[in-house]
Coordinates of C-alpha atoms in Angstrom, one line a residue:
M1 CA 119.8 9.9 16.7
I2 CA 117.5 11.7 19.0
L3 CA 113.7 12.4 18.2
Q4 CA 113.2 16.0 18.5
K5 CA 109.4 16.1 18.0
P6 CA 106.5 13.7 17.9
L7 CA 106.0 11.6 14.8
D8 CA 102.6 10.9 13.2
R9 CA 102.5 7.6 11.4
E10 CA 99.2 8.6 9.8
Q11 CA 101.1 11.5 8.1
N12 CA 104.4 9.9 7.3
P13 CA 104.5 6.2 7.9
R14 CA 108.1 5.9 6.7
L15 CA 111.1 8.2 7.1
S16 CA 114.2 8.1 4.8
L17 CA 117.3 9.6 6.3
K18 CA 120.9 9.9 4.9
L19 CA 123.5 9.9 7.5
V20 CA 126.9 11.6 6.5
A21 CA 130.0 11.1 8.5
V22 CA 132.8 13.8 8.0
D23 CA 136.3 13.5 9.4
G24 CA 138.5 16.4 10.4
G25 CA 141.3 16.0 7.8
T26 CA 142.3 18.2 5.0
P27 CA 140.8 17.5 2.6
Q28 CA 137.9 16.3 4.5
R29 CA 136.6 13.0 3.8
S30 CA 133.1 11.9 4.4
G31 CA 131.0 8.9 4.2
N32 CA 127.1 8.4 4.1
I33 CA 124.6 5.8 4.7
N34 CA 120.8 5.8 4.0
I35 CA 118.6 5.1 7.0
E36 CA 115.0 4.0 6.4
I37 CA 112.8 4.5 9.5
S38 CA 109.4 2.8 9.6
L39 CA 107.0 4.2 12.2
L40 CA 105.1 1.8 14.3
D41 CA 101.3 2.5 14.8
V42 CA 100.1 3.6 18.0
N43 CA 96.2 3.7 18.7
D44 CA 96.0 7.4 18.7
N45 CA 93.1 7.9 16.4
A46 CA 89.4 7.2 17.2
P47 CA 87.0 5.8 14.7
V48 CA 85.2 8.5 12.7
F49 CA 81.6 8.1 11.1
N50 CA 81.3 9.5 7.7
Q51 CA 77.9 11.0 8.7
S52 CA 76.9 12.6 11.9
V53 CA 73.2 11.8 11.2
Y54 CA 71.8 8.9 9.2
K55 CA 68.2 8.9 8.0
A56 CA 66.2 5.9 7.0
T57 CA 62.6 4.6 6.6
V58 CA 61.0 1.4 7.4
I59 CA 57.4 0.1 6.6
E60 CA 55.2 -0.6 9.6
N61 CA 54.8 -4.3 10.4
A62 CA 58.0 -5.1 8.3
P63 CA 59.1 -8.7 8.9
K64 CA 62.2 -9.5 10.9
G65 CA 65.5 -9.2 9.0
T66 CA 64.3 -6.3 6.8
F67 CA 67.3 -4.1 5.9
I68 CA 67.0 -0.5 7.1
T69 CA 70.4 1.2 6.5
T70 CA 74.2 0.8 6.9
V71 CA 76.5 3.1 9.0
N72 CA 80.2 3.6 8.0
A73 CA 83.1 4.7 10.2
T74 CA 86.9 4.8 9.5
D75 CA 90.0 4.6 11.8
A76 CA 93.3 6.1 10.6
D77 CA 95.2 3.6 12.7
S78 CA 96.3 0.4 11.2
G79 CA 96.4 -3.1 12.2
S80 CA 94.3 -4.1 15.0
N81 CA 94.1 -0.5 16.1
G82 CA 92.0 0.2 13.0
D83 CA 89.5 -2.7 13.5
I84 CA 86.1 -1.1 14.2
T85 CA 83.0 -2.7 15.8
F86 CA 79.5 -1.1 15.7
S87 CA 76.8 -1.2 18.4
F88 CA 73.8 0.7 19.7
S89 CA 74.4 3.1 22.5
Q90 CA 72.0 4.3 25.2
L91 CA 69.0 2.4 23.9
K92 CA 65.8 3.0 25.9
G93 CA 62.8 0.8 26.5
S94 CA 62.0 -1.9 23.9
I95 CA 64.1 -0.4 21.1
A96 CA 66.8 -3.0 21.7
N97 CA 64.2 -5.6 20.8
I98 CA 63.1 -3.9 17.6
F99 CA 66.4 -3.2 15.7
F100 CA 69.6 -5.2 15.2
I101 CA 73.0 -3.9 14.0
D102 CA 75.8 -6.0 12.5
E103 CA 78.8 -5.1 14.6
N104 CA 81.3 -5.7 11.8
R105 CA 79.5 -4.3 8.8
G106 CA 77.3 -1.7 10.5
T107 CA 74.1 -3.0 8.9
I108 CA 70.9 -2.1 10.7
S109 CA 67.9 -4.4 10.3
V110 CA 64.4 -5.2 11.9
S111 CA 64.4 -7.6 14.7
G112 CA 61.0 -7.0 16.3
Q113 CA 57.5 -5.6 15.8
I114 CA 57.3 -2.1 14.4
D115 CA 54.0 -0.4 15.1
Y116 CA 53.3 3.0 13.7
E117 CA 50.6 3.7 16.2
K118 CA 53.1 3.2 19.0
D119 CA 56.1 5.0 17.6
K120 CA 56.1 7.0 14.4
K121 CA 59.9 7.6 14.5
Y122 CA 62.9 6.1 16.2
E123 CA 66.2 7.8 17.0
V124 CA 69.0 5.5 18.0
R125 CA 72.7 6.2 18.8
V126 CA 75.3 4.1 17.0
E127 CA 78.7 3.7 18.4
A128 CA 81.9 2.8 16.5
K129 CA 84.7 1.4 18.7
D130 CA 88.2 0.3 17.8
Q131 CA 90.3 -2.3 19.6
G132 CA 92.0 0.2 21.7
G133 CA 88.7 1.4 23.1
L134 CA 88.4 4.7 21.3
T135 CA 84.9 5.4 20.1
D136 CA 82.7 7.7 18.0
T137 CA 79.0 8.0 17.9
S138 CA 76.4 8.9 15.3
K139 CA 72.6 9.3 15.3
V140 CA 70.3 7.2 13.1
V141 CA 66.8 8.6 12.6
I142 CA 64.4 5.9 11.4
E143 CA 60.9 7.0 10.2
V144 CA 58.1 4.4 10.2
I145 CA 55.8 4.4 7.1
D146 CA 52.2 3.8 8.1
V147 CA 50.3 0.9 6.8
N148 CA 46.4 0.6 7.0
D149 CA 46.4 -2.1 9.7
N150 CA 43.8 -0.6 12.1
A151 CA 40.0 -0.6 11.8
P152 CA 38.0 2.5 12.9
V153 CA 36.8 2.5 16.5
I154 CA 33.2 3.7 17.2
N155 CA 32.4 5.2 20.6
V156 CA 28.8 6.1 21.5
M157 CA 29.0 9.3 23.5
S158 CA 25.2 9.5 24.2
F159 CA 22.1 7.6 23.2
S160 CA 18.5 8.2 24.0
S161 CA 16.4 5.1 24.3
P162 CA 13.4 4.7 24.6
L163 CA 12.3 7.4 22.2
S164 CA 8.7 8.7 22.2
E165 CA 6.8 7.8 19.2
D166 CA 5.6 11.4 18.7
A167 CA 9.2 12.7 18.5
P168 CA 9.6 15.2 15.6
I169 CA 11.7 14.7 12.6
G170 CA 15.4 15.7 13.2
T171 CA 15.4 14.6 16.8
T172 CA 19.0 13.7 17.9
L173 CA 19.1 10.1 19.0
A174 CA 22.9 9.5 19.5
I175 CA 26.2 11.3 19.3
I176 CA 28.9 9.1 17.8
N177 CA 32.7 9.5 18.0
V178 CA 34.9 7.6 15.6
K179 CA 38.7 7.1 15.7
D180 CA 41.4 5.4 13.5
A181 CA 44.9 5.0 14.8
D182 CA 46.3 5.1 11.3
S183 CA 47.4 8.3 9.6
E184 CA 46.5 10.4 6.6
R185 CA 44.2 8.6 4.2
N186 CA 44.3 5.5 6.3
G187 CA 42.8 7.5 9.2
Q188 CA 40.1 9.2 7.2
I189 CA 36.7 7.8 8.2
T190 CA 33.2 7.9 6.8
C191 CA 30.1 6.7 8.7
S192 CA 26.9 5.3 7.3
I193 CA 23.7 3.4 8.2
D194 CA 21.1 1.4 6.4
N195 CA 19.2 3.6 4.0
Q196 CA 16.0 1.7 4.7
L197 CA 15.8 2.8 8.3
P198 CA 14.0 6.0 9.2
F199 CA 17.3 7.6 10.4
K200 CA 20.2 9.6 9.0
I201 CA 23.7 10.3 10.2
Q202 CA 25.4 13.7 10.0
K203 CA 28.9 14.9 10.7
S204 CA 29.1 17.6 13.2
L205 CA 32.7 18.1 14.4
T206 CA 35.9 16.3 13.5
N207 CA 35.4 12.6 14.1
Y208 CA 31.9 13.3 15.6
Y209 CA 28.6 12.3 14.0
N210 CA 24.9 12.8 15.0
L211 CA 22.3 10.2 14.6
L212 CA 19.0 11.9 13.7
S213 CA 15.4 10.7 13.1
D214 CA 14.3 11.1 9.5
Q215 CA 10.5 10.4 9.8
Y216 CA 7.6 10.0 12.2
F217 CA 7.4 6.9 14.3
D218 CA 4.4 4.6 15.0
R219 CA 5.0 2.2 17.9
E220 CA 2.1 0.1 16.9
T221 CA 3.7 -0.6 13.6
T222 CA 7.4 -0.9 14.7
S223 CA 8.1 -0.9 18.4
E224 CA 11.9 -1.2 18.2
Y225 CA 14.8 -0.7 15.8
N226 CA 18.3 -2.2 15.5
I227 CA 20.5 0.6 14.0
T228 CA 23.8 -0.6 12.7
I229 CA 26.4 2.1 12.2
T230 CA 29.3 1.3 9.9
A231 CA 32.6 3.3 10.0
T232 CA 35.0 2.8 7.0
D233 CA 38.5 4.3 6.6
S234 CA 40.1 5.3 3.2
G235 CA 43.0 2.9 3.3
S236 CA 43.9 0.4 0.7
P237 CA 42.4 -2.1 1.3
P238 CA 39.9 -0.2 3.5
F239 CA 39.0 -1.4 7.0
S240 CA 35.6 -1.0 8.6
S241 CA 33.9 -1.6 11.9
T242 CA 30.2 -1.7 13.0
R243 CA 28.2 -0.8 16.1
T244 CA 24.6 -1.8 16.6
L245 CA 22.2 0.4 18.7
H246 CA 18.9 -1.0 20.0
L247 CA 16.3 1.7 20.0
R248 CA 12.9 1.2 21.7
I249 CA 10.0 3.4 20.8
S250 CA 7.9 4.4 23.8
D251 CA 4.1 4.5 23.6
V252 CA 1.9 7.5 23.3
N253 CA -1.8 7.3 23.8
D254 CA -2.7 7.8 20.2
N255 CA -5.1 4.9 19.7
A256 CA -8.6 4.6 21.0
P257 CA -10.0 1.2 22.1
L258 CA -11.8 -0.5 19.3
F259 CA -14.6 -3.0 19.4
E260 CA -14.8 -5.8 16.8
K261 CA -18.3 -4.8 15.9
H262 CA -20.4 -1.7 16.0
T263 CA -23.4 -3.6 17.2
Y264 CA -23.7 -6.7 19.3
L265 CA -26.7 -9.0 19.9
A266 CA -27.1 -10.7 23.2
Y267 CA -29.9 -13.0 24.5
V268 CA -31.1 -13.8 28.0
I269 CA -34.0 -16.0 29.0
E270 CA -36.7 -14.3 31.1
N271 CA -37.0 -15.2 34.8
N272 CA -33.3 -15.2 35.1
S273 CA -31.5 -14.9 38.4
P274 CA -30.1 -11.4 39.3
G275 CA -26.4 -11.3 38.6
T276 CA -26.6 -13.8 35.6
S277 CA -23.9 -13.2 33.1
I278 CA -25.4 -12.2 29.8
F279 CA -22.6 -11.3 27.4
T280 CA -18.9 -10.5 27.3
L281 CA -17.6 -7.5 25.4
S282 CA -14.0 -7.2 24.4
A283 CA -12.2 -4.2 23.0
H284 CA -8.6 -3.9 21.7
D285 CA -6.3 -1.0 22.2
A286 CA -3.2 -1.0 20.0
D287 CA -1.3 1.1 22.6
W288 CA 0.8 -0.4 25.4
N289 CA 0.8 -0.7 29.1
Q290 CA -1.4 1.9 30.9
N291 CA -2.5 3.4 27.6
A292 CA -3.9 0.0 26.7
R293 CA -5.7 -0.7 30.0
I294 CA -9.4 -0.6 29.1
S295 CA -12.3 0.1 31.4
Y296 CA -15.9 -0.6 30.3
L297 CA -18.7 1.8 31.2
L298 CA -22.4 1.9 30.5
E299 CA -23.7 5.1 29.0
D300 CA -26.5 6.7 31.0
T301 CA -29.6 6.0 29.0
Q302 CA -33.2 5.4 29.8
V303 CA -35.1 2.1 29.4
S304 CA -38.9 2.4 29.9
G305 CA -38.3 5.6 32.0
S306 CA -35.7 4.0 34.3
P307 CA -31.9 4.2 34.1
V308 CA -30.3 1.4 32.2
S309 CA -28.2 0.7 35.3
T310 CA -31.2 -0.7 37.0
Y311 CA -31.4 -3.5 34.4
I312 CA -27.9 -4.2 33.3
S313 CA -24.4 -3.8 34.9
I314 CA -21.0 -4.2 33.4
H315 CA -17.8 -5.3 34.9
S316 CA -15.3 -2.4 34.4
E317 CA -12.3 -4.7 33.8
T318 CA -13.7 -7.8 32.1
G319 CA -16.5 -6.3 30.1
V320 CA -19.0 -8.9 31.3
L321 CA -22.6 -7.8 31.2
H322 CA -24.7 -8.9 34.2
A323 CA -28.4 -8.8 34.7
V324 CA -29.3 -6.6 37.7
R325 CA -32.9 -7.9 38.0
S326 CA -35.0 -10.8 36.8
F327 CA -36.5 -9.9 33.4
D328 CA -40.1 -10.6 32.3
Y329 CA -40.6 -11.0 28.6
E330 CA -44.2 -9.9 28.9
Q331 CA -43.1 -6.5 30.3
I332 CA -39.9 -5.8 28.3
K333 CA -38.7 -7.6 25.2
Q334 CA -35.5 -5.7 24.3
L335 CA -32.8 -3.5 25.9
K336 CA -30.6 -1.2 23.9
L337 CA -27.3 -0.4 25.6
T338 CA -24.5 1.9 24.7
V339 CA -21.2 0.6 26.1
K340 CA -18.1 2.8 26.2
A341 CA -14.5 1.4 26.3
Q342 CA -12.1 3.9 27.7
D343 CA -8.3 3.5 28.0
G344 CA -6.1 4.6 30.9
G345 CA -4.0 7.1 28.9
S346 CA -3.8 10.8 29.6
P347 CA -5.9 12.2 28.2
P348 CA -8.1 9.0 27.9
L349 CA -9.5 7.9 24.5
N350 CA -12.7 6.0 24.1
S351 CA -15.1 4.4 21.7
N352 CA -18.7 3.2 21.8
T353 CA -20.6 0.2 20.7
T354 CA -24.3 -0.7 20.8
V355 CA -25.6 -3.9 22.5
N356 CA -29.1 -5.1 21.8
V357 CA -30.2 -7.5 24.6
F358 CA -33.2 -9.5 23.6
I359 CA -35.3 -11.1 26.3
Q360 CA -36.2 -14.6 25.3
D361 CA -39.6 -15.9 26.2
Q362 CA -40.0 -18.7 28.6
N363 CA -43.2 -20.7 29.0
D364 CA -44.1 -19.1 32.4
N365 CA -47.8 -18.2 31.7
T366 CA -50.7 -20.5 31.5
P367 CA -53.4 -19.9 28.8
Q368 CA -56.1 -17.5 29.9
I369 CA -59.7 -18.4 29.1
L370 CA -61.6 -15.5 27.6
Y371 CA -64.8 -17.3 26.7
P372 CA -66.8 -18.8 28.2
V373 CA -66.4 -16.6 31.3
Q374 CA -66.2 -18.6 34.4
T375 CA -68.0 -17.1 37.4
G376 CA -69.0 -18.6 40.7
S377 CA -72.4 -17.1 41.0
S378 CA -73.8 -16.7 37.5
L379 CA -75.0 -19.6 35.4
L380 CA -73.9 -19.8 31.8
A381 CA -74.9 -22.5 29.4
E382 CA -75.0 -23.2 25.7
M383 CA -78.2 -24.6 24.2
V384 CA -78.3 -27.2 21.5
P385 CA -81.7 -27.7 19.8
R386 CA -82.7 -31.3 19.4
S387 CA -83.0 -30.7 15.7
A388 CA -79.2 -29.9 15.5
D389 CA -77.4 -31.7 12.7
V390 CA -74.0 -33.2 12.7
G391 CA -71.3 -30.5 12.9
Y392 CA -73.6 -28.0 14.6
L393 CA -71.5 -25.2 16.3
V394 CA -72.3 -25.3 19.9
T395 CA -69.9 -22.7 21.1
K396 CA -66.2 -21.7 20.8
V397 CA -63.7 -21.7 23.6
V398 CA -61.5 -18.6 23.2
A399 CA -58.2 -18.5 25.0
V400 CA -55.0 -16.5 24.8
D401 CA -51.4 -17.0 26.1
V402 CA -49.3 -13.9 26.8
D403 CA -46.1 -15.9 26.0
S404 CA -44.8 -15.7 22.4
G405 CA -43.7 -18.1 19.7
Q406 CA -44.5 -21.7 20.2
N407 CA -45.1 -21.1 23.9
A408 CA -48.3 -19.2 22.7
W409 CA -49.5 -21.9 20.3
L410 CA -52.7 -23.3 21.9
S411 CA -54.4 -26.6 21.3
Y412 CA -57.8 -27.6 22.6
K413 CA -58.8 -31.0 23.8
L414 CA -62.0 -32.5 25.3
Q415 CA -61.0 -33.8 28.7
K416 CA -64.3 -34.9 30.1
A417 CA -67.9 -35.0 28.8
T418 CA -71.2 -36.3 29.9
D419 CA -71.5 -37.9 26.5
R420 CA -68.2 -38.0 24.6
A421 CA -69.9 -39.4 21.5
L422 CA -72.0 -36.3 21.1
F423 CA -69.4 -33.5 21.1
E424 CA -65.9 -32.8 19.8
V425 CA -63.5 -29.8 20.2
G426 CA -61.4 -28.4 17.3
L427 CA -57.8 -29.0 18.1
Q428 CA -56.6 -25.6 16.8
N429 CA -59.7 -23.3 16.9
G430 CA -61.5 -24.5 20.1
E431 CA -64.8 -24.9 18.4
I432 CA -67.2 -27.3 20.1
R433 CA -69.4 -29.1 17.5
T434 CA -71.8 -32.0 17.5
V435 CA -70.4 -35.3 16.2
R436 CA -73.8 -36.9 15.5
Q437 CA -77.4 -36.1 15.3
V438 CA -79.1 -35.2 18.6
T439 CA -81.7 -37.6 19.7
D440 CA -84.4 -37.6 22.3
K441 CA -82.4 -40.1 24.4
D442 CA -79.6 -37.7 24.9
V443 CA -79.3 -36.2 28.4
V444 CA -80.6 -32.7 28.7
K445 CA -77.8 -31.4 30.9
Q446 CA -74.4 -31.9 29.4
R447 CA -71.1 -30.8 31.0
L448 CA -67.9 -30.6 28.9
T449 CA -64.4 -30.0 30.4
V450 CA -62.1 -28.5 27.8
V451 CA -58.3 -28.4 28.3
V452 CA -56.4 -25.6 26.7
E453 CA -52.7 -26.4 26.4
D454 CA -49.8 -24.4 25.0
N455 CA -46.8 -25.8 23.1
G456 CA -44.1 -24.8 25.6
Q457 CA -41.6 -27.1 27.3
P458 CA -42.9 -28.0 29.7
S459 CA -46.4 -27.2 28.6
R460 CA -48.9 -25.3 30.7
S461 CA -52.7 -25.8 30.5
A462 CA -56.0 -24.4 31.7
T463 CA -59.4 -26.0 31.9
V464 CA -62.8 -24.6 31.3
N465 CA -66.2 -26.2 32.0
V466 CA -68.9 -25.7 29.3
N467 CA -72.5 -26.3 30.3
V468 CA -74.7 -27.4 27.4
V469 CA -78.4 -27.9 27.5
V470 CA -80.0 -30.1 24.9
A471 CA -83.4 -28.5 24.5
D472 CA -85.4 -26.5 22.1
S473 CA -86.0 -23.8 24.8
F474 CA -84.1 -22.9 27.9
P475 CA -86.9 -22.3 30.4
E476 CA -88.1 -25.8 30.2
V477 CA -85.0 -27.1 31.8
F478 CA -83.9 -24.2 34.0
S479 CA -85.0 -25.7 37.3
D480 CA -83.0 -28.8 36.7
F481 CA -79.9 -27.0 35.4
T482 CA -79.4 -24.9 38.5
D483 CA -77.9 -28.0 40.3
F484 CA -74.6 -27.3 38.5
T485 CA -74.0 -24.2 40.6
H486 CA -75.0 -25.8 43.9
D487 CA -72.7 -28.8 43.4
K488 CA -69.8 -26.5 42.7
E489 CA -70.4 -24.3 45.7
Y490 CA -70.7 -27.3 48.0
N491 CA -67.4 -28.7 46.8
D492 CA -65.6 -25.4 47.2
N493 CA -66.9 -24.9 50.7
L494 CA -65.9 -28.4 51.8
T495 CA -62.3 -27.9 50.5
F496 CA -62.0 -24.6 52.3
Y497 CA -63.1 -26.1 55.7
L498 CA -60.8 -29.0 55.4
V499 CA -57.8 -26.8 54.7
L500 CA -58.8 -24.5 57.6
A501 CA -59.1 -27.4 60.1
L502 CA -55.7 -28.8 59.1
A503 CA -54.0 -25.4 59.6
V504 CA -55.6 -25.0 63.1
V505 CA -54.5 -28.5 64.2
T506 CA -50.9 -27.8 63.0
F507 CA -50.7 -24.5 64.8
L508 CA -51.9 -26.1 68.1
F509 CA -49.4 -28.9 67.9
I510 CA -46.5 -26.5 67.3
T511 CA -47.6 -24.2 70.2
C512 CA -47.8 -27.2 72.6
L513 CA -44.4 -28.4 71.5
V514 CA -42.8 -25.0 72.1
V515 CA -44.4 -24.7 75.6
I516 CA -43.2 -28.1 76.7
V517 CA -39.6 -27.4 75.5
S518 CA -39.7 -24.0 77.3
V519 CA -40.8 -25.5 80.6
K520 CA -38.1 -28.2 80.4
I521 CA -35.4 -25.6 79.7
Y522 CA -36.7 -23.4 82.6
R523 CA -36.5 -26.2 85.1
W524 CA -33.1 -27.2 84.0
R525 CA -31.8 -23.6 84.5
Q526 CA -33.3 -23.5 88.0
S527 CA -31.5 -26.7 89.0
R528 CA -28.2 -25.3 87.6
I529 CA -28.7 -22.1 89.7
L530 CA -29.5 -24.1 92.8
Y531 CA -26.4 -26.2 92.3
H532 CA -23.8 -23.4 91.9
S533 CA -25.2 -20.9 94.5
N534 CA -23.4 -20.6 97.9
L535 CA -25.9 -18.1 99.6
P536 CA -27.8 -19.0 102.8
V537 CA -31.4 -20.0 102.6
I538 CA -33.9 -17.4 103.8
P539 CA -36.7 -19.0 105.8
Y540 CA -39.9 -19.4 104.1
Y541 CA -43.0 -18.1 105.8
P542 CA -46.4 -19.5 104.8
P543 CA -49.1 -17.3 103.5
S544 CA -51.0 -17.4 106.8
Y545 CA -48.1 -15.4 108.3
S546 CA -49.2 -12.2 106.8
D547 CA -52.8 -12.8 107.8
T548 CA -51.7 -13.2 111.4
L549 CA -50.0 -9.8 111.3
G550 CA -53.2 -8.2 110.3
T551 CA -54.9 -9.2 113.5
G552 CA -52.7 -7.0 115.5
T553 CA -52.4 -9.4 118.4
G554 CA -48.7 -9.9 117.9
T555 CA -48.9 -13.7 118.2
L556 CA -48.1 -15.9 115.2
Q557 CA -49.9 -19.1 114.4
P558 CA -47.9 -22.3 114.5
V559 CA -45.6 -22.5 111.4
Y560 CA -42.9 -24.7 110.3
N561 CA -39.3 -23.8 109.7
Y562 CA -37.3 -25.6 107.0
D563 CA -33.6 -26.3 107.0
V564 CA -32.0 -27.6 103.8
Y565 CA -29.0 -29.9 103.8
R566 CA -27.2 -31.2 100.7
T567 CA -24.0 -32.8 99.7
T568 CA -21.4 -31.3 97.4
D569 CA -21.6 -33.9 94.7
S570 CA -25.3 -34.3 94.2
R571 CA -27.9 -32.0 92.7
K572 CA -30.9 -33.5 94.3
S573 CA -29.8 -34.6 97.7
D574 CA -32.1 -32.2 99.5
C575 CA -33.4 -33.2 102.9
K576 CA -36.2 -31.2 104.6
F577 CA -36.5 -31.5 108.4
V578 CA -39.8 -30.2 109.8
R579 CA -40.0 -28.6 113.1
P580 CA -43.1 -27.3 114.7
G581 CA -43.4 -23.6 114.7
S582 CA -44.6 -23.5 118.2
Q583 CA -41.1 -23.5 119.4
N584 CA -40.4 -20.2 117.8
V585 CA -43.1 -17.7 118.9
L586 CA -42.7 -14.1 117.9
I587 CA -44.4 -11.3 119.9
M588 CA -45.1 -8.4 117.7
E589 CA -44.8 -4.9 119.1
S590 CA -45.6 -1.6 117.5
N591 CA -42.0 -0.7 116.9
Y592 CA -41.5 -4.0 115.0
S593 CA -43.8 -3.1 112.2
G594 CA -40.9 -2.1 109.9
T595 CA -39.3 -5.4 110.4
I596 CA -42.4 -7.3 109.4
Q597 CA -42.7 -5.2 106.3
K598 CA -39.2 -6.0 105.4
M599 CA -39.9 -9.7 105.8
Q600 CA -42.9 -9.4 103.5
N601 CA -40.7 -7.8 100.9
E602 CA -38.2 -10.7 101.2
N603 CA -41.1 -13.1 100.9
K604 CA -42.1 -11.5 97.5
F605 CA -38.5 -11.8 96.4
M606 CA -38.4 -15.4 97.1
D607 CA -41.6 -16.0 95.1
E608 CA -40.1 -14.6 91.9
P609 CA -38.5 -17.0 89.4
G610 CA -34.7 -17.0 89.4
S611 CA -34.5 -15.8 93.0
L612 CA -34.0 -19.1 94.7
L613 CA -31.3 -19.2 97.3
E614 CA -29.8 -22.0 99.1
K615 CA -27.7 -22.4 102.2
G616 CA -24.4 -24.0 101.7
E617 CA -23.1 -26.3 104.4

């Protein structure tokens, strides 16, 4: 038996043949036999998938081992040639770590992390392979179902801080961009802020929002805001995220400086030193920085016809008021100032306040006696009749004090009296009255010394002499009474001469002292000049030398020449050697008159102070 064409076991795995044998006789005889042929399998068929493309879905973040799908393939061969194994083919990247396939059953499951935001769909090739090495492939498309596992992300594209407090309503403060990696409803975002804040948020473009101002600002009330923006998606459950913006409000000069009071009272004691601090003003400005920098100025007003700046000055930065001059309460009792506080804004704002400066009295004036009038030449006296009763009003001492208050309260006391038992002085009114009945034994001439004292601290006082005559008529005692005036004039003249003599003696003593010191200094300077000079000594000619020249004879009288020798370390080691002038006789001729004149000039030069020369050896 010979095979005439290929056999296909997959079509006919068994062949049944009947073999007939015929002989050549007549009649022919034959015989037959049945032949059963079994075909042995040859691996001539590759595995075949029942689908060219498989589609499956898997939930994002599915746990490991989650079943996805099963692929099926068949092989017409039998036996070991029909055993199929499944595997992934041509996997790229990290897919091999995400999915797992059972090589025997073709089951595909999750073996790694599935993230929708990374890959929304996976396409893998599955290969079916028999034992003979024949293969077939199919494509499996796995779509990932999104899960709301991502919170929105807020990005600030622009933000304006600080914001001026005079910004109008609707000013754009920030542009916000929001994103959510999830899809569909999970990626739909809404933005919101706290309703109590003076802001609102509006959607402009897809995923873009504008943060706007919703009312006017006042930095003095609120200088900064913390704006929390919340972005929430529509997933279930929803996810949200927040972003806080810190907004500062910049200052605008919208507040003028304010004083605590409209009127201030200040006090200064008279006779103050110029430059004395009187009062300190303080104003407050609710603005900030330069807008709150306050300068203090005095308004140009007049006080008693003079500018107020001649009385008071103010420190522009501290607001301290200083006295420019020494005040006298008796001349001016009150100063009314207008002080302006001005800030450093642009344009500047200001406000005013009034300061009343009261000059406080000081006990700097002694009481002044108005009566009786004290004169050096006239004679004034009060007469008390001998018939005067007790309490008789002799006279009244009238005095005033230009100070005020208790400094002007005057009291009168009797300091001295010829007869203290006869008169008394009213403590408050200064009235001089008799204490007892006047008798014939009382002295006619009475002198009373009254002290007028104020109530200041320390107190000041003045005295007045009151002459009283105890007589019924003034002429009868006039000749005796005139002695009062002469005694006073004598005492006044004696005091004047004593003071004058003391002044003259003092002046003469100081003058002599100055002269002596000057002479000592002059001699010391001359010795110093003589010590340091190295010039030669010019011969000294006695005064008779010029007289001899006048005779015209040409012959000099005998003179002496002086040579000076000294050591280098002594100021006063001068030795003078005298030689008779007869050894040096000069004969004068007419053509030598110029030389003589020159010598006379040199002689004058030597006589001047400070022109001493010496010859150094």
